[in-house]
Amino acid sequence: MKLKVWLSSPHMGGNELKYINEAFDANWIAPLGPNVDGFEQDIEKFLSGRVKVAALSSGTAALHLALIECNVGHGDEVICQSMTFSASANPIAYQGATPVFIDSEKDTWNMCPDALQEAIIDRMAKGKKPKAIIVVHLYGMPAKMDEILSIAAEYDIPVIEDSAESLGSKYKGKACGTFGRFGILSFNGNKIITTSGGGALVCHSQEDKEKAVFLSTQARDNAPHYQHSHIGYNYRMSNISAGIGRGQMEVLADRVEGRRKMHDFYAEICKDMEGVELFSEPDSDFYSNHWLSVITIDETKALKTREDLRLAFLEEDIESRPIWKPMHLQPVFEDAPYYGGKVAETLFGNSLCLPSGTNLSDEDRERIAKVMIEVLSDKKEYSVSR
């Protein structure tokens, strides 16, 4: 019986248990401790910027706290990339605010600067200046940050980078997650590194980090008794989870290299396939970790559809998945404003996320290649070089 090939499964490095055992030996099990401090410092060093990092229970929690620190409240509007996972938009609703969704551009599949500017001008004309902009680096691909930051600065709107999928990606040599007022990281089980569940908020000042930590630990005032002057949240990362993260940080560079090699693997398979295009960097300004490798299939040229390939993979117990359904097409956000054209909608209809884990074996890759070639090509053989 063949083992299932997963889309993006956790890949341990070996030293995770060392940090976990140290936490048990010292009885540091609570949401604070040496692993939390060490994990935050490891991330700060990796990002190579003058940033401060707060380790939290999830990337969603980090985004929620970023919105709070940007003073987003009931009745406000927040601009958000439409092509993304729902966790990018849900925290806007947590705050009683309204998302304003923006279409993608074709080069990076991320927020279209032209549609962004159109949305800001129109919302302001309607008397609703957006309180923040949430831009996503989709599947690890950096957004066009120069243009987006320039527009945000023109209208004095803070930018929050959803870098949940892009740890290790860079735009013009600078780490994703360090461009906006805040950056969001995720360490969910399917991400490039994992703490089983967890995330982090990237800040540019100690003050912003301290506020995030305060809010994430139930906003307890400095008093001998339990006193609260603000609404708080149970969002801090545990010392055990952070121990997993410290072990994972030791292999992060290898994981980025491994994901990029998986992208190269798909590039080799797809290079002669009519109507099949691999999602890749538009030019040298963009450096993607290729968290997930994604292809688009033009059925008029390939004579096959995204669903033909997905179902063929399913028959062979290989996991693949359509890309994120745009938020402006989701029932829960059907009344939200939307600006742009049909780029995100078209991509959703013909694109597929491919197995991209760094722990796939040669046999796994040969199984993947065999299905793709049988469905999309006249070739019948493919051998993974060992």
Coordinates of C-alpha atoms in Angstrom, one line a residue:
M1 CA 0.0 0.0 0.0
K2 CA 1.4 3.4 -1.0
L3 CA 1.9 6.0 1.6
K4 CA 0.1 9.3 1.2
V5 CA 2.1 12.1 -0.3
W6 CA 1.2 15.3 1.6
L7 CA 1.0 18.8 0.2
S8 CA 3.3 20.3 3.0
S9 CA 4.0 18.2 6.0
P10 CA 6.1 19.1 9.1
H11 CA 9.8 18.3 8.7
M12 CA 11.7 18.1 12.0
G13 CA 15.4 18.9 12.2
G14 CA 16.5 16.8 15.2
N15 CA 17.2 19.3 18.0
E16 CA 13.6 20.1 18.8
L17 CA 13.5 17.5 21.5
K18 CA 16.6 18.9 23.1
Y19 CA 14.9 22.3 23.8
I20 CA 11.6 20.6 24.8
N21 CA 13.4 18.4 27.3
E22 CA 15.2 21.4 28.7
A23 CA 11.9 23.1 29.3
F24 CA 10.5 20.0 31.1
D25 CA 13.7 19.6 33.2
A26 CA 13.4 23.3 34.3
N27 CA 9.6 23.0 34.6
W28 CA 9.2 25.9 32.2
I29 CA 5.8 24.9 30.7
A30 CA 3.9 28.2 30.9
P31 CA 3.7 30.8 28.1
L32 CA 7.0 32.4 29.0
G33 CA 10.5 31.1 29.6
P34 CA 14.0 30.7 28.0
N35 CA 12.7 29.1 24.8
V36 CA 10.3 31.9 24.1
D37 CA 13.0 34.5 24.6
G38 CA 15.5 32.4 22.5
F39 CA 13.0 31.8 19.7
E40 CA 12.2 35.5 19.4
Q41 CA 15.9 36.3 19.3
D42 CA 16.5 33.6 16.6
I43 CA 13.8 35.1 14.4
E44 CA 15.1 38.6 14.9
K45 CA 18.6 37.5 13.8
F46 CA 17.3 35.6 10.8
L47 CA 15.3 38.6 9.6
S48 CA 18.5 40.6 9.7
G49 CA 16.7 43.8 10.5
R50 CA 16.4 46.1 13.5
V51 CA 13.1 44.4 14.5
K52 CA 11.6 43.1 17.7
V53 CA 9.5 39.9 17.6
A54 CA 6.7 38.7 19.9
A55 CA 6.1 34.9 19.8
L56 CA 2.4 34.2 19.8
S57 CA -0.1 31.3 19.6
S58 CA -0.8 31.8 15.9
G59 CA -0.3 34.1 12.9
T60 CA -4.0 35.0 13.2
A61 CA -3.4 36.2 16.8
A62 CA -0.5 38.3 15.5
L63 CA -2.6 39.9 12.8
H64 CA -5.4 40.7 15.3
L65 CA -2.9 42.4 17.7
A66 CA -1.4 44.4 14.7
L67 CA -4.9 45.7 13.9
I68 CA -5.4 46.7 17.5
E69 CA -2.1 48.5 17.6
C70 CA -3.1 50.3 14.4
N71 CA -6.2 51.5 16.3
V72 CA -8.7 49.6 14.1
G73 CA -12.1 49.6 15.7
H74 CA -15.8 49.2 15.1
G75 CA -17.0 50.9 11.9
D76 CA -13.5 51.3 10.4
E77 CA -12.4 49.9 7.1
V78 CA -9.3 47.9 6.4
I79 CA -7.9 47.2 2.9
C80 CA -7.0 43.5 2.4
Q81 CA -5.7 41.4 -0.4
S82 CA -8.5 39.3 -1.8
M83 CA -6.3 36.3 -2.9
T84 CA -5.4 34.9 0.5
F85 CA -6.4 32.5 3.2
S86 CA -9.4 33.7 5.4
A87 CA -7.1 34.3 8.4
S88 CA -5.9 37.4 6.6
A89 CA -9.4 38.9 6.7
N90 CA -11.1 37.4 9.8
P91 CA -9.3 39.6 12.3
I92 CA -10.7 42.6 10.6
A93 CA -14.2 41.3 11.5
Y94 CA -13.0 40.6 15.1
Q95 CA -12.5 44.3 15.5
G96 CA -15.9 45.2 14.1
A97 CA -14.4 46.7 11.0
T98 CA -15.1 46.1 7.3
P99 CA -12.7 44.6 4.9
V100 CA -12.2 46.3 1.5
F101 CA -10.8 43.7 -0.9
I102 CA -8.2 44.3 -3.6
D103 CA -7.6 42.2 -6.7
S104 CA -4.2 40.7 -7.6
E105 CA -1.8 41.7 -10.3
K106 CA -0.5 39.1 -12.8
D107 CA 3.2 39.2 -12.0
T108 CA 3.2 38.1 -8.3
W109 CA -0.5 37.3 -7.8
N110 CA -0.4 39.8 -4.9
M111 CA -2.1 43.1 -4.2
C112 CA -2.5 45.2 -7.3
P113 CA -1.1 48.7 -6.7
D114 CA -3.4 50.3 -9.2
A115 CA -6.5 48.8 -7.6
L116 CA -5.1 49.7 -4.2
Q117 CA -4.9 53.4 -5.1
E118 CA -8.3 53.3 -6.8
A119 CA -9.8 51.8 -3.6
I120 CA -8.2 54.4 -1.3
I121 CA -9.3 57.3 -3.4
D122 CA -12.9 56.0 -3.7
R123 CA -13.2 55.1 0.0
M124 CA -11.9 58.5 1.0
A125 CA -14.4 60.1 -1.4
K126 CA -17.1 58.2 0.5
G127 CA -15.8 59.6 3.8
K128 CA -14.1 56.4 4.9
K129 CA -10.3 56.6 5.0
P130 CA -9.0 53.1 5.5
K131 CA -7.2 52.5 8.8
A132 CA -4.7 49.9 7.6
I133 CA -3.6 47.9 4.5
I134 CA -3.0 44.1 4.8
V135 CA -0.8 42.9 2.0
V136 CA 0.1 39.2 1.6
H137 CA 3.2 37.5 0.2
L138 CA 1.2 34.7 -1.4
Y139 CA 2.8 31.2 -1.3
G140 CA 6.1 32.9 -0.4
M141 CA 6.1 35.3 -3.4
P142 CA 7.0 38.9 -2.3
A143 CA 4.5 41.5 -3.2
K144 CA 5.4 44.7 -5.1
M145 CA 6.4 46.5 -1.9
D146 CA 7.9 49.6 -3.4
E147 CA 4.7 50.6 -5.1
I148 CA 2.5 49.5 -2.2
L149 CA 4.5 51.3 0.4
S150 CA 4.7 54.5 -1.8
I151 CA 0.9 54.5 -2.1
A152 CA 0.4 53.8 1.7
A153 CA 2.8 56.7 2.5
E154 CA 1.0 59.1 0.2
Y155 CA -2.2 58.6 2.2
D156 CA -0.5 58.0 5.6
I157 CA -2.0 54.5 6.0
P158 CA 0.0 51.8 8.0
V159 CA 0.9 48.6 6.2
I160 CA 0.6 45.2 7.8
E161 CA 2.5 42.4 6.0
D162 CA 0.9 39.0 6.2
S163 CA 4.1 37.0 5.8
A164 CA 2.6 33.8 7.1
E165 CA 3.8 32.0 4.0
S166 CA 7.0 33.9 3.3
L167 CA 9.5 33.4 6.0
G168 CA 12.8 33.3 4.1
S169 CA 11.5 35.3 1.1
K170 CA 13.1 38.6 0.2
Y171 CA 12.2 41.6 -1.9
K172 CA 15.3 43.5 -3.2
G173 CA 17.4 41.7 -0.7
K174 CA 15.3 42.6 2.3
A175 CA 13.3 40.1 4.3
C176 CA 9.6 39.9 3.9
G177 CA 7.8 40.8 7.1
T178 CA 10.1 43.7 7.8
F179 CA 8.7 46.3 5.4
G180 CA 5.4 47.4 7.0
R181 CA 4.7 48.8 10.4
F182 CA 4.0 45.2 11.5
G183 CA 4.8 41.8 10.0
I184 CA 3.0 38.6 10.6
L185 CA 4.6 35.1 10.7
S186 CA 3.0 31.7 11.0
F187 CA 4.4 28.4 12.3
N188 CA 1.4 26.3 11.7
G189 CA 2.0 22.6 10.9
N190 CA 2.1 23.1 7.2
K191 CA 4.4 26.1 7.1
I192 CA 8.1 26.1 6.1
I193 CA 9.0 25.6 9.7
T194 CA 6.5 24.8 12.5
T195 CA 6.0 25.0 16.2
S196 CA 3.0 22.7 15.7
G197 CA 0.8 25.8 16.1
G198 CA 2.1 29.3 16.6
G199 CA 3.0 32.6 15.0
A200 CA 4.8 35.9 15.7
L201 CA 4.4 39.6 15.4
V202 CA 7.3 41.5 13.9
C203 CA 7.6 45.0 15.3
H204 CA 9.9 48.0 14.7
S205 CA 10.1 49.2 18.2
Q206 CA 10.4 47.8 21.7
E207 CA 7.3 49.7 22.7
D208 CA 5.1 48.0 20.1
K209 CA 6.5 44.6 21.1
E210 CA 5.8 45.3 24.8
K211 CA 2.2 46.4 24.0
A212 CA 1.7 43.2 22.0
V213 CA 3.0 41.0 24.8
F214 CA 0.9 42.9 27.3
L215 CA -2.3 42.4 25.3
S216 CA -1.4 38.7 24.5
T217 CA -1.1 37.9 28.3
Q218 CA -4.6 39.1 29.2
A219 CA -3.6 42.7 29.6
R220 CA -2.9 42.4 33.3
D221 CA -1.9 45.7 34.9
N222 CA 1.2 46.0 37.1
A223 CA -0.5 45.3 40.5
P224 CA -0.1 42.7 43.2
H225 CA -3.7 41.6 42.5
Y226 CA -5.4 40.8 39.1
Q227 CA -6.4 44.2 37.7
H228 CA -7.3 44.9 34.1
S229 CA -7.8 48.3 32.5
H230 CA -7.8 46.9 28.9
I231 CA -9.3 43.9 27.1
G232 CA -6.6 41.2 26.8
Y233 CA -6.2 37.9 25.0
N234 CA -4.6 34.6 25.7
Y235 CA -2.2 34.8 22.7
R236 CA 1.3 34.1 24.0
M237 CA 3.3 31.2 22.8
S238 CA 4.1 28.4 25.2
N239 CA 7.7 27.6 26.2
I240 CA 7.2 24.1 24.8
S241 CA 6.1 25.3 21.4
A242 CA 8.9 27.8 21.3
G243 CA 11.3 24.9 22.0
I244 CA 10.1 23.2 18.8
G245 CA 10.6 26.6 17.1
R246 CA 14.2 26.9 18.3
G247 CA 15.0 23.5 16.8
Q248 CA 13.3 24.4 13.6
M249 CA 15.2 27.7 13.3
E250 CA 18.4 25.7 13.1
V251 CA 17.3 24.2 9.8
L252 CA 15.3 27.1 8.3
A253 CA 17.9 28.0 5.7
D254 CA 17.9 24.3 4.6
R255 CA 14.2 24.3 4.4
V256 CA 14.1 27.4 2.2
E257 CA 16.7 25.7 -0.1
G258 CA 14.7 22.5 -0.1
R259 CA 11.4 24.3 -1.1
R260 CA 13.2 26.1 -3.9
K261 CA 14.6 22.8 -5.1
M262 CA 11.1 21.4 -5.2
H263 CA 10.2 24.4 -7.4
D264 CA 13.2 23.6 -9.7
F265 CA 11.9 20.0 -9.8
Y266 CA 8.5 21.2 -11.1
A267 CA 10.2 23.6 -13.5
E268 CA 12.0 20.6 -15.1
I269 CA 8.8 18.6 -15.4
C270 CA 6.7 21.5 -16.8
K271 CA 9.3 23.1 -19.2
D272 CA 7.9 21.4 -22.4
M273 CA 4.2 21.1 -21.3
E274 CA 1.9 23.1 -23.5
G275 CA -0.5 25.4 -21.6
V276 CA 1.2 24.7 -18.2
E277 CA 3.0 27.5 -16.4
L278 CA 4.8 27.3 -13.0
F279 CA 4.3 30.3 -10.7
S280 CA 7.8 31.9 -10.5
E281 CA 9.5 35.1 -9.6
P282 CA 9.0 37.8 -12.3
D283 CA 12.6 39.1 -12.0
S284 CA 15.6 39.2 -9.7
D285 CA 14.0 41.7 -7.3
F286 CA 11.9 38.9 -6.0
Y287 CA 13.2 35.9 -4.0
S288 CA 10.5 33.4 -3.0
N289 CA 10.9 30.7 -0.5
H290 CA 8.4 28.8 -2.7
W291 CA 6.5 27.6 0.3
L292 CA 4.1 26.0 -2.1
S293 CA 4.8 25.4 -5.8
V294 CA 1.8 26.3 -8.0
I295 CA 1.0 25.7 -11.6
T296 CA -1.7 27.3 -13.9
I297 CA -3.2 25.2 -16.6
D298 CA -4.7 26.8 -19.7
E299 CA -7.2 24.1 -20.8
T300 CA -7.5 25.5 -24.3
K301 CA -3.8 24.6 -24.8
A302 CA -3.2 21.7 -22.4
L303 CA -6.6 20.2 -23.2
K304 CA -6.8 19.3 -19.6
T305 CA -8.0 21.2 -16.6
R306 CA -6.9 21.9 -13.0
E307 CA -9.5 19.4 -11.8
D308 CA -8.3 16.7 -14.2
L309 CA -4.9 16.8 -12.6
R310 CA -6.2 17.2 -9.0
L311 CA -8.4 14.1 -9.4
A312 CA -5.6 12.1 -11.0
F313 CA -3.4 13.0 -8.0
L314 CA -6.2 12.0 -5.7
E315 CA -6.5 8.6 -7.3
E316 CA -2.8 8.0 -6.4
D317 CA -3.2 9.3 -2.9
I318 CA -1.2 12.5 -3.6
E319 CA -2.5 15.6 -2.0
S320 CA -2.9 18.7 -4.1
R321 CA -5.2 21.7 -3.7
P322 CA -6.8 24.6 -5.6
I323 CA -5.3 27.9 -4.7
W324 CA -7.0 30.1 -2.1
K325 CA -10.5 31.1 -3.2
P326 CA -10.5 34.9 -3.2
M327 CA -12.1 36.6 -0.2
H328 CA -14.5 38.7 -2.3
L329 CA -16.0 35.4 -3.5
Q330 CA -16.5 34.0 -0.1
P331 CA -20.1 33.9 1.3
V332 CA -19.1 35.4 4.6
F333 CA -17.7 38.5 2.9
E334 CA -20.2 38.8 0.0
D335 CA -21.2 42.3 1.0
A336 CA -17.7 43.7 1.4
P337 CA -16.4 46.3 -1.2
Y338 CA -14.1 45.0 -3.9
Y339 CA -11.7 46.8 -6.3
G340 CA -10.1 45.4 -9.4
G341 CA -10.8 43.0 -12.2
K342 CA -10.8 39.3 -12.6
V343 CA -7.2 38.4 -12.1
A344 CA -7.6 36.6 -8.7
E345 CA -10.9 35.0 -9.9
T346 CA -9.2 33.6 -13.1
L347 CA -6.2 32.3 -11.2
F348 CA -8.5 30.5 -8.7
G349 CA -10.2 28.7 -11.6
N350 CA -7.1 27.3 -13.2
S351 CA -4.3 27.0 -10.6
L352 CA -3.2 24.1 -8.4
C353 CA -0.9 23.8 -5.4
L354 CA 1.5 20.9 -5.7
P355 CA 3.2 18.8 -3.0
S356 CA 6.1 20.9 -1.9
G357 CA 7.4 19.5 1.4
T358 CA 11.2 19.2 2.0
N359 CA 10.8 15.7 3.3
L360 CA 9.5 14.1 0.1
S361 CA 11.5 11.1 -1.1
D362 CA 12.8 10.4 -4.6
E363 CA 10.0 7.8 -4.8
D364 CA 7.4 10.5 -3.9
R365 CA 8.7 12.8 -6.5
E366 CA 8.6 10.1 -9.2
R367 CA 5.0 9.3 -8.3
I368 CA 4.2 13.0 -8.6
A369 CA 6.0 13.3 -11.9
K370 CA 4.4 10.2 -13.3
V371 CA 0.9 11.6 -12.7
M372 CA 1.7 15.0 -14.1
I373 CA 3.3 13.6 -17.3
E374 CA 0.5 11.1 -17.9
V375 CA -2.2 13.8 -17.5
L376 CA -0.4 16.8 -19.1
S377 CA 2.1 15.4 -21.6
D378 CA 2.7 12.9 -24.3
K379 CA 5.9 11.7 -22.5
K380 CA 5.5 8.5 -20.5
E381 CA 8.6 8.4 -18.4
Y382 CA 10.4 10.6 -15.9
S383 CA 13.3 9.7 -13.6
V384 CA 14.4 11.6 -10.5
S385 CA 18.2 11.8 -10.5
R386 CA 19.6 10.4 -7.2

